[in-house]
Coordinates of C-alpha atoms and ligand atoms in Angstrom, one line a residue:
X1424 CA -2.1 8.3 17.1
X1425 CA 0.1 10.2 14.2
X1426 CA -0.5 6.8 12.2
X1427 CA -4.2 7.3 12.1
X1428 CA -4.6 10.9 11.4
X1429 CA -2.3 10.4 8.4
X1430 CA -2.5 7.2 7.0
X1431 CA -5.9 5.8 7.7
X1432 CA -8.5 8.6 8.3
X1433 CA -7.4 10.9 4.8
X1434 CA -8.5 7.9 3.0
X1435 CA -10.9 6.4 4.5
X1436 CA -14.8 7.3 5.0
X1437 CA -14.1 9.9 8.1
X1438 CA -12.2 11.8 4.6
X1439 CA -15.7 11.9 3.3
X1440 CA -17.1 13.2 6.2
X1441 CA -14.7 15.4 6.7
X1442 CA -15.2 16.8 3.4
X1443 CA -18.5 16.6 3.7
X1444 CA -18.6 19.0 7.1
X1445 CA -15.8 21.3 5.4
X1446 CA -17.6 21.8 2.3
X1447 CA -20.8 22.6 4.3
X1448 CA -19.2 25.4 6.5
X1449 CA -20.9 28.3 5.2
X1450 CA -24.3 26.3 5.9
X1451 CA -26.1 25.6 9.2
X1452 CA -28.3 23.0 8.3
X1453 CA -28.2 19.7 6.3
X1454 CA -30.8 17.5 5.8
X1455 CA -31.1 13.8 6.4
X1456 CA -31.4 12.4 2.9
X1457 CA -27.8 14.4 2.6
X1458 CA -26.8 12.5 5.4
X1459 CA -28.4 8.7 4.7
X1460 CA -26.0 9.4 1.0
X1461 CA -22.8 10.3 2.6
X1462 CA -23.1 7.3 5.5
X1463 CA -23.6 4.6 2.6
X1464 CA -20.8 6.2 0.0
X1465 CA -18.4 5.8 3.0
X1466 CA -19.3 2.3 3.2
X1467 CA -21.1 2.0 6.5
X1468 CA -23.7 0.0 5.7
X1469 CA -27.2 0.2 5.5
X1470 CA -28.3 -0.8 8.4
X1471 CA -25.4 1.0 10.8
X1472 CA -26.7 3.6 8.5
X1473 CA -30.4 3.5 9.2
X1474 CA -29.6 2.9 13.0
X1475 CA -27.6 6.0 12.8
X1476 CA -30.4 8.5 11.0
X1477 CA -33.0 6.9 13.5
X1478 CA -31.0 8.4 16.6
X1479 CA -30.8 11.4 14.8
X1480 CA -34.4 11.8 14.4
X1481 CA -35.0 13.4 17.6
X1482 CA -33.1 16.1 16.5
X1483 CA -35.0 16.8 13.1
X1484 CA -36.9 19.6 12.4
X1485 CA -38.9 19.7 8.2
X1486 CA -36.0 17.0 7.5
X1487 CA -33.1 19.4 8.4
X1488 CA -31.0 19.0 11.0
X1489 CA -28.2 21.4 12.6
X1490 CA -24.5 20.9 11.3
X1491 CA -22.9 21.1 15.1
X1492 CA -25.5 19.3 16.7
X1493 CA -25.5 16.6 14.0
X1494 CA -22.0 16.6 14.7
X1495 CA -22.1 16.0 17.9
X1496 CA -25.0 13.6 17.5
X1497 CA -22.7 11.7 15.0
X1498 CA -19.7 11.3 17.2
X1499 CA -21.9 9.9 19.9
X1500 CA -23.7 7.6 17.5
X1501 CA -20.4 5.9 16.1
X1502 CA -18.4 5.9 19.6
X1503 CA -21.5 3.8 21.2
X1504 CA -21.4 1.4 17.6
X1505 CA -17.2 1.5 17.9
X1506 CA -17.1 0.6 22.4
X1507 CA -17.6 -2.9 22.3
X1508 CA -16.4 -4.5 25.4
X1509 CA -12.5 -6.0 24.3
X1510 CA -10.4 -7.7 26.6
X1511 CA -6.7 -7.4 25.6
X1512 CA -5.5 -10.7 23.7
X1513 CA -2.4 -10.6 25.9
X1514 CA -4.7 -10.4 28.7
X1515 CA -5.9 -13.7 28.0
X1516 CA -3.2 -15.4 27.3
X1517 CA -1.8 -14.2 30.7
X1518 CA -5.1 -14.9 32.6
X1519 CA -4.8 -19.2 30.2
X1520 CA -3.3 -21.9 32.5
X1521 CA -3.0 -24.2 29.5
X1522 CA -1.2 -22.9 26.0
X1523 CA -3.4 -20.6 24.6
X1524 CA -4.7 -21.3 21.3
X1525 CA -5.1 -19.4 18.6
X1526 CA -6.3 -20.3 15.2
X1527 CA -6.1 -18.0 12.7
X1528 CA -8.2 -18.0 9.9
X1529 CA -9.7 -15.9 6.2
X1530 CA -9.5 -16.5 2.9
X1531 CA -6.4 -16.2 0.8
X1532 CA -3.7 -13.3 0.5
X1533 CA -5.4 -11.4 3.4
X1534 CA -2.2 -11.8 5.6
X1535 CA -2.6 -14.7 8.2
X1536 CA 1.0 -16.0 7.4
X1537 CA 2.7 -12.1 7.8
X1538 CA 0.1 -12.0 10.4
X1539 CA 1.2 -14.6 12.7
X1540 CA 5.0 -13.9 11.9
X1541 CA 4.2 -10.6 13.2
X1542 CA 2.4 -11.8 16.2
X1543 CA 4.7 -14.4 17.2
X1544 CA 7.4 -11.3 17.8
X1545 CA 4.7 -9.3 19.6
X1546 CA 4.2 -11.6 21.6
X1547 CA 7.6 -13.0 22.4
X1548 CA 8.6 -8.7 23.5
X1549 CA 5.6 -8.8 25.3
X1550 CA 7.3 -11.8 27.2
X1551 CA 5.5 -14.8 25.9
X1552 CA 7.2 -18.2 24.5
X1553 CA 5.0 -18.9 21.3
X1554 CA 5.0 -21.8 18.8
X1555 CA 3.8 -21.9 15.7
X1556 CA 2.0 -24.7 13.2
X1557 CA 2.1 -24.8 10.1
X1558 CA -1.3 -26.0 9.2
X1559 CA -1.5 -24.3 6.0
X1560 CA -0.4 -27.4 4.4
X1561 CA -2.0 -26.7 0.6
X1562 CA 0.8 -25.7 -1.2
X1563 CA 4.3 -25.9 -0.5
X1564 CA 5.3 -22.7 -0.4
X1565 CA 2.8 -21.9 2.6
X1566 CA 4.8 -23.8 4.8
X1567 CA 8.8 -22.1 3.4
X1568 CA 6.8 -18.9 4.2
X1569 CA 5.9 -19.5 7.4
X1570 CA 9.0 -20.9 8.3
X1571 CA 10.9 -17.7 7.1
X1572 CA 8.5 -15.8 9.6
X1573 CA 9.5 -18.5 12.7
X1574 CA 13.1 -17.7 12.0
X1575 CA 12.6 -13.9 12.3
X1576 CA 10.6 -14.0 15.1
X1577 CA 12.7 -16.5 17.0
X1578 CA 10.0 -18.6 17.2
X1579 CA 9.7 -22.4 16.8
X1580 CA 7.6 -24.1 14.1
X1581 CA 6.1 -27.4 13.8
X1582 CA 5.4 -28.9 10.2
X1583 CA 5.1 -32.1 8.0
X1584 CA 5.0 -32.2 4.5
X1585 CA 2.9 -30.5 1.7
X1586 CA -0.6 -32.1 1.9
X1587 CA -0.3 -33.5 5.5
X1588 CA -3.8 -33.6 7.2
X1589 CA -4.1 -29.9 8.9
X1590 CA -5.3 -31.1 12.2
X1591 CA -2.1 -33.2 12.4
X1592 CA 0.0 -30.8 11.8
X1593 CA -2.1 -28.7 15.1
X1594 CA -2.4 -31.9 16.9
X1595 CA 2.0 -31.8 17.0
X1596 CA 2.2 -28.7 17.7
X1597 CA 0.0 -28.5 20.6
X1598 CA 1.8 -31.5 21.8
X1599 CA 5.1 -29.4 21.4
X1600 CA 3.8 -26.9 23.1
X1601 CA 2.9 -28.8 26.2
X1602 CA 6.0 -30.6 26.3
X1603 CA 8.0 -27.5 25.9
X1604 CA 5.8 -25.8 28.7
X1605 CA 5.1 -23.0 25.9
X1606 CA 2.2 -20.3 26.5
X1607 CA 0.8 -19.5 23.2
X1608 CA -0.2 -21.9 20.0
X1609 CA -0.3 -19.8 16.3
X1610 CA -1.8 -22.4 14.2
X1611 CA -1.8 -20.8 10.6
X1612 CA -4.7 -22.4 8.2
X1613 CA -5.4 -22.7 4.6
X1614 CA -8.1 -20.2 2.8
X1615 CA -10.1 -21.7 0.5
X1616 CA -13.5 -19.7 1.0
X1617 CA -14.4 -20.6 -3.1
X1618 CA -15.0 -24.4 -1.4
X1619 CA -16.9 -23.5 1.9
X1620 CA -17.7 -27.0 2.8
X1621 CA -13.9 -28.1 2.7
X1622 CA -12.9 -25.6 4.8
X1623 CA -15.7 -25.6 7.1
X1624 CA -15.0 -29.1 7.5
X1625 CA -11.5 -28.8 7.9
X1626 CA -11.5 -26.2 10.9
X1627 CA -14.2 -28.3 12.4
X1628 CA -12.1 -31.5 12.2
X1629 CA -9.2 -29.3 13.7
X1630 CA -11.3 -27.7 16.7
X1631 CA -12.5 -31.6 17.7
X1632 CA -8.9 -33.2 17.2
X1633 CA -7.0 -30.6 19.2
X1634 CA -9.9 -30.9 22.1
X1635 CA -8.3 -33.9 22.6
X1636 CA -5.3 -32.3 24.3
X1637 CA -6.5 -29.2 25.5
X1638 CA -9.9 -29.3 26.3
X1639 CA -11.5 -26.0 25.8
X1640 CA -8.7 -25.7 22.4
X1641 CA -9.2 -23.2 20.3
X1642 CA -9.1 -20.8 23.0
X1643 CA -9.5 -18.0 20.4
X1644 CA -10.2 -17.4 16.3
X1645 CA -8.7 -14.6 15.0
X1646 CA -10.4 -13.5 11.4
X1647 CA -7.9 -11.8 9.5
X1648 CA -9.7 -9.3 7.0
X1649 CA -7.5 -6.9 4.5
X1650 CA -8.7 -3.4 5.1
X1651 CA -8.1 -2.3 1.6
X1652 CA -11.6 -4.3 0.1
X1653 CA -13.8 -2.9 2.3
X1654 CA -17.3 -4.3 1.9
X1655 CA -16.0 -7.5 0.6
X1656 CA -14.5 -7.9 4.5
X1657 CA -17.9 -7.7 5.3
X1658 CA -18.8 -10.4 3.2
X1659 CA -16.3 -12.9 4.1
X1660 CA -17.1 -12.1 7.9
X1661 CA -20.7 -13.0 7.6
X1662 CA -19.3 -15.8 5.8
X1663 CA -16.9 -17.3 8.8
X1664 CA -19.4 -16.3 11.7
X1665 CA -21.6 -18.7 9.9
X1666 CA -19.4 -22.0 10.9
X1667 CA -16.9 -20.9 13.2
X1668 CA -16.4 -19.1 16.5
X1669 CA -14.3 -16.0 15.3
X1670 CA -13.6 -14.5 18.6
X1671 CA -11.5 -11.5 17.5
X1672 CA -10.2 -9.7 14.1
X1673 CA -7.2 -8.2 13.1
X1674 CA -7.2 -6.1 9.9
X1675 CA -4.2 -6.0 7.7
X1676 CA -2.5 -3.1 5.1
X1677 CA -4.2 -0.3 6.9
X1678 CA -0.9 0.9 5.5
X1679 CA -2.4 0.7 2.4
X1680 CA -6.1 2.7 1.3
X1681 CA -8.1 1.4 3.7
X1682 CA -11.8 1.5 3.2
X1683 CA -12.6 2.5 7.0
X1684 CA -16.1 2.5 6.5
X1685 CA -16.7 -1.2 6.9
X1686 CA -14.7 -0.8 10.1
X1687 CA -17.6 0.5 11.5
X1688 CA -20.2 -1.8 10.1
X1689 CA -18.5 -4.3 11.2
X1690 CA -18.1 -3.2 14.7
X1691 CA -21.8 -2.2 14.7
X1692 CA -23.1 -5.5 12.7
X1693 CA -21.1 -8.5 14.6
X1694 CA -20.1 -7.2 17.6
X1695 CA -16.4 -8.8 17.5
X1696 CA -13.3 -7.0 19.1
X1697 CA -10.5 -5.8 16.5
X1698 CA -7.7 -6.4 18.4
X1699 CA -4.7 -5.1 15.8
X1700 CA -4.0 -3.8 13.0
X1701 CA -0.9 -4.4 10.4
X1702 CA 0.4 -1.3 9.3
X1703 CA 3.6 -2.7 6.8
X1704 CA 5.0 -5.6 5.6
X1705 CA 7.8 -5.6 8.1
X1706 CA 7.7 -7.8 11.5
X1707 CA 6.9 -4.8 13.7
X1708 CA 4.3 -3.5 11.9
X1709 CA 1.4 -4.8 14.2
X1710 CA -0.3 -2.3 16.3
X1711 CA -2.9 -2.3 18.8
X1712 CA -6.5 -0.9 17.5
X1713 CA -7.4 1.7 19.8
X1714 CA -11.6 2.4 19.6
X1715 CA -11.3 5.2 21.2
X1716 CA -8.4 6.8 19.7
X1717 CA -9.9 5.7 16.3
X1718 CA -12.5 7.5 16.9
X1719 CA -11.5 10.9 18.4
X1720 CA -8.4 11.2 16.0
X1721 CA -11.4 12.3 12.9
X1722 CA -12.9 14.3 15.1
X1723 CA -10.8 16.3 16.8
X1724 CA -9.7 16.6 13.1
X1725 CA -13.2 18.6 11.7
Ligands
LIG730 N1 1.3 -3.4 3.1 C1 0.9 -4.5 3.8 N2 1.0 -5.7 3.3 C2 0.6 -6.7 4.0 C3 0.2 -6.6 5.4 N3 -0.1 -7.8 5.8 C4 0.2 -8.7 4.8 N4 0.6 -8.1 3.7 C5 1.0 -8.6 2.4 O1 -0.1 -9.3 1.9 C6 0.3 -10.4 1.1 C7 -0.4 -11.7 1.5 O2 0.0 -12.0 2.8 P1 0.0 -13.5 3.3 O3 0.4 -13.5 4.8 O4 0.7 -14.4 2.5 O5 -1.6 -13.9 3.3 P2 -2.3 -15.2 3.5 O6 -2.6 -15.9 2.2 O7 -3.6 -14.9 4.2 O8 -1.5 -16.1 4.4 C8 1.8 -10.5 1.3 O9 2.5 -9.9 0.2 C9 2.1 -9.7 2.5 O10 3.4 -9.0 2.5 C10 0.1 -5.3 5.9 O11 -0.3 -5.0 7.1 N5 0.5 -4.2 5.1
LIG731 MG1 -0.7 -18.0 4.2

């Protein structure tokens, strides 16, 4: 809660709001074309943005609208765009008779390898027996880094060699995991969005080949997005919805200046669950990404 008010919402497009509604204290009205400019500065998207004026409209009177009740109006708007329906991942896991499986995916330097170092220990206080696979297998360093992550999270790791088919690799692991009677599969993957085809290709190849041992296999893809390039997250979302099942997201260095805005368009345009949120570099630094909280934290705040 103290994290959000302090790290995430001074930067991020509730700041601009916020500014906006302090600077506008003397005045009782504002009208909409003020309102369409703020929404789109902050990053919310054209269409969130439209959808949001059009609710308003009841509410307009020669273009102008009342500060409070456009207040109000706007916390109800972005609360119904931020409630989508999310089912705990740990929830899932628990409910999964097989290992669960969870592919994580996004293009490179967004954080899936810190990512799923972090999650691995989550999920292992939470109770859980993980293992990991190191299916990143384009350079060599991927793999020493997600090794390093294993060891600190007490977790095992499955790998081959630099270059070794991905699937493989996940094929191993999920092998290892049955063997082993673990619960949870983290199979890390490579991020080469500037070749689409390849990588489409390659988690396809990976989703049919580890079908062969668990049947419904990936039970979950996790999109990892970096806060801090806001509209460009958007982008690379539309991009992975396109050829694979992304199930959930998890948005990284909201430590950092975090563009909020597309938080919302995102929430609003694909309708997928954000499930955490990394908040450091350190092995704890995963949180749970509260809607709700998100939400009412700014606006208890103006
Ligand atoms: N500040 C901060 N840095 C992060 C976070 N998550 C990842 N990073 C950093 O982002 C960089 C890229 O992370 P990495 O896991 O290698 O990304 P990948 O290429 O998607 O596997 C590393 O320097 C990480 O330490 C976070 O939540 N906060
Ligand atoms: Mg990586």
């Amino acid at each position: 809660m103290f994290f959000f008010k302090k790290k995430i919402l001074e930067r991020s497009i509730f700041s601009k709001i916020k500014k906006f509604f302090f600077e506008k204290k003397e005045k009782n009205y504002i009208d909409l074309d003020n309102i369409e400019k703020i929404l789109l500065s902050a990053d919310i998207g054209t269409k969130t943005t439209i959808n949001i004026i059009k609710n308003l409209e009841n509410n307009v009177n020669n273009n102008k609208i009342e500060i409070k009740i456009f207040k109000k109006l706007l916390y109800k708007e972005i609360n119904k765009l931020l409630i989508c329906n999310k089912t705990s991942l740990l929830e899932k896991i628990k409910n999964c008779k097989n290992p669960y499986v969870i592919m994580i995916v996004g293009v490179n330097g967004v954080g899936k390898t810190t990512t799923i170092g972090k999650l691995a220990f989550l999920l292992k206080n939470n109770g859980f027996n993980p293992i990991i696979s190191a299916s990143d297998t384009f350079r060599e360093a991927a793999i020493d880094q997600l090794e390093i992550w294993a060891n600190r999270a007490k977790v095992p790791l499955i790998k081959q060699h630099i270059n070794s088919d991905p699937s493989s690799v996940a094929y191993d692991t999920l092998q290892s995991a049955i063997t082993k009677k673990k619960d949870v599969v983290l199979i890390d993957t490579a991020g080469r969005l500037h070749n689409k085809i390849n990588l489409m290709e390659e988690l396809s190849k990976m989703s049919r080949v580890i079908k062969k041992l668990i049947y419904n296999a990936p039970n979950e893809t996790i999109l990892i997005l970096d806060s801090t390039t806001g509209q460009n997250s958007f982008d690379q979302t539309k991009k992975f919805i396109s050829f694979s099942n992304i199930s959930s997201i998890i948005l990284t260095k909201m430590d950092g200046t975090a563009k909020g805005g597309f938080i919302i368009n995102i929430m609003d345009s694909f309708k997928i669950p954000i499930q955490y949120i990394g908040v450091g570099e350190k092995i704890e630094d995963l949180k749970e990404f509260d809607n709700k909280k998100f939400i009412n934290s700014f606006f208890n705040n103006i």
